[in-house]
GROMACS .gro file of C-alpha atoms in nm:
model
  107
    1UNK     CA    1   8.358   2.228  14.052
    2UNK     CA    2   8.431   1.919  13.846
    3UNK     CA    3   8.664   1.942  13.515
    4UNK     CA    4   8.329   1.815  13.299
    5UNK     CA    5   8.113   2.165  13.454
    6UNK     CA    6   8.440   2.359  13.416
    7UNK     CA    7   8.427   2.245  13.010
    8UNK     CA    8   8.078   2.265  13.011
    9UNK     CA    9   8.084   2.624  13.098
   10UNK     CA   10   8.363   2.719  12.874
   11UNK     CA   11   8.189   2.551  12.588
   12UNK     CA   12   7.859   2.775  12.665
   13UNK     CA   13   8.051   3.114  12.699
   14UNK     CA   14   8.262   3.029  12.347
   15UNK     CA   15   7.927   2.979  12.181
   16UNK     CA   16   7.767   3.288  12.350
   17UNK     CA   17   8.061   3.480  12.238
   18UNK     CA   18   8.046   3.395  11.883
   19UNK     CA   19   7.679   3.422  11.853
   20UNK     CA   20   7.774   3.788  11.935
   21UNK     CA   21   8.029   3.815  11.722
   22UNK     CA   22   7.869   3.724  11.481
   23UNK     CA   23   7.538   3.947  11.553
   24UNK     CA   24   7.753   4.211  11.513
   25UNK     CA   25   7.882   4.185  11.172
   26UNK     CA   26   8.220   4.067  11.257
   27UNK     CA   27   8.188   3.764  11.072
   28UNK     CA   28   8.010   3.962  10.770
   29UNK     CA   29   7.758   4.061  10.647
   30UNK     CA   30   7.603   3.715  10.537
   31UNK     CA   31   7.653   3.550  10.853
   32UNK     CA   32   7.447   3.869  11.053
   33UNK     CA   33   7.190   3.844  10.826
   34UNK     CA   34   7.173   3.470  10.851
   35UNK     CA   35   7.179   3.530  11.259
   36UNK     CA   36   6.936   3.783  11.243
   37UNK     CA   37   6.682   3.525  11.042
   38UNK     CA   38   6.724   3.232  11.321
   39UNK     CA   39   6.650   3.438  11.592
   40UNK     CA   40   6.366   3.602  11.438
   41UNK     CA   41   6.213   3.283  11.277
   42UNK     CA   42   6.369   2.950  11.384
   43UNK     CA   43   6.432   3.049  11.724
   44UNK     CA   44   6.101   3.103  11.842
   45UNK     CA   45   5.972   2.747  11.665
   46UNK     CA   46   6.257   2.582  11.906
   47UNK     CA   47   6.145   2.796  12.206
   48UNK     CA   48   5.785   2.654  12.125
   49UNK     CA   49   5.876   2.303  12.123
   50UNK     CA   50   6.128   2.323  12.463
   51UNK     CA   51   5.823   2.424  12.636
   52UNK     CA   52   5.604   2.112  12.564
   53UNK     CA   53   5.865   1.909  12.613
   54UNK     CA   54   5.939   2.024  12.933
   55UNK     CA   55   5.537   2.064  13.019
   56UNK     CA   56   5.556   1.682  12.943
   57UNK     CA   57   5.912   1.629  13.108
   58UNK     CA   58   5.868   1.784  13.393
   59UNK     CA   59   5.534   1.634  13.561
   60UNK     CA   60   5.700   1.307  13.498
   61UNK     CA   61   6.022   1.378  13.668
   62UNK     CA   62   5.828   1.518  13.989
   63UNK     CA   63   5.606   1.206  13.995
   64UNK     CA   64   5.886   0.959  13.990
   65UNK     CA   65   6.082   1.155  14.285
   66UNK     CA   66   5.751   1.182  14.458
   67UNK     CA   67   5.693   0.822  14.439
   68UNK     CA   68   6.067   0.718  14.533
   69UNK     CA   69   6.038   0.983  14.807
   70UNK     CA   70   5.721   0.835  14.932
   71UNK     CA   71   5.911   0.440  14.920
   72UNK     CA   72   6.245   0.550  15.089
   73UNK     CA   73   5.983   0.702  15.356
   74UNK     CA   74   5.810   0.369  15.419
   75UNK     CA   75   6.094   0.163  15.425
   76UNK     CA   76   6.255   0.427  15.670
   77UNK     CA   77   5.942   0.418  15.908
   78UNK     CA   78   5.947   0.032  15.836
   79UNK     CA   79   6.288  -0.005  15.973
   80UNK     CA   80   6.230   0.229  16.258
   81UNK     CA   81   5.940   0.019  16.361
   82UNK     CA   82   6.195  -0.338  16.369
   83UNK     CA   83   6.445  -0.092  16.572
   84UNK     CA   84   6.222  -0.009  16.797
   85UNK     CA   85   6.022  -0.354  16.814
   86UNK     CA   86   6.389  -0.505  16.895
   87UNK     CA   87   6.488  -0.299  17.189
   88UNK     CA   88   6.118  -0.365  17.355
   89UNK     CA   89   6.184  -0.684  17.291
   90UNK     CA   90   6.534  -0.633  17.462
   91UNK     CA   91   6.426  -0.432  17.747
   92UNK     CA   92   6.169  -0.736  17.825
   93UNK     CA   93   6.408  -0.990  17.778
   94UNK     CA   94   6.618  -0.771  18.074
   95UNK     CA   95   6.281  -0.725  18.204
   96UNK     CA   96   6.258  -1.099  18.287
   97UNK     CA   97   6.627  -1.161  18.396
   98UNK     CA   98   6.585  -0.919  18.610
   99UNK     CA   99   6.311  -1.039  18.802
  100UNK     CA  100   6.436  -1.382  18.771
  101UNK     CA  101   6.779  -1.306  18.994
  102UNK     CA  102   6.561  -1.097  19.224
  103UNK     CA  103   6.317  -1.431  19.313
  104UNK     CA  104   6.684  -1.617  19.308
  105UNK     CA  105   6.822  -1.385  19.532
  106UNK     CA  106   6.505  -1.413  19.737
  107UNK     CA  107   6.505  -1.786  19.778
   0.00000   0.00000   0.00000
């Protein structure tokens, strides 16, 4: 786990733990009733507006790795196609040597 997830993670509980803190009245009574307004009113609003982004977002995302999937696949077939175009090339180069020393050797 890298140091930036490690602080990441500690950040998240530290907020989780106040926001329960203060839900339960630790903080006063001001601060639960303020708590108790946000998740009831404002919370829901920013729930709202996460989900279209992430209806807009996420399509997005999976069409650009889609279409960089589908490139890295043609250039691999692409390059598998010179690989193998150079060692039938090859193998008829030794193809022709071969036969070459054999009418030599005949002669």
């Amino acid at each position: 786990m890298t140091k930036r997830s490690k602080i990441t993670i500690i950040s998240i509980a530290v907020l989780v733990y106040s926001i329960i803190l203060g839900s339960t009245g630790v903080f006063g009574n001001t601060v639960q009733d303020g708590l108790f307004y946000f998740f009831k009113n404002i919370l829901p609003i920013i729930g709202i507006l996460v989900g279209y982004f992430l209806t807009v977002f996420i399509p997005i995302r999976v069409f650009m790795a889609l279409e960089r999937n589908s490139k890295a696949k043609e250039e691999f077939e692409k390059e598998q196609r010179l690989q193998e175009h150079a060692a039938n090339s090859k193998e008829f180069q030794n193809n022709i040597l071969e036969m070459l020393n054999k009418e030599d050797t005949a002669l």
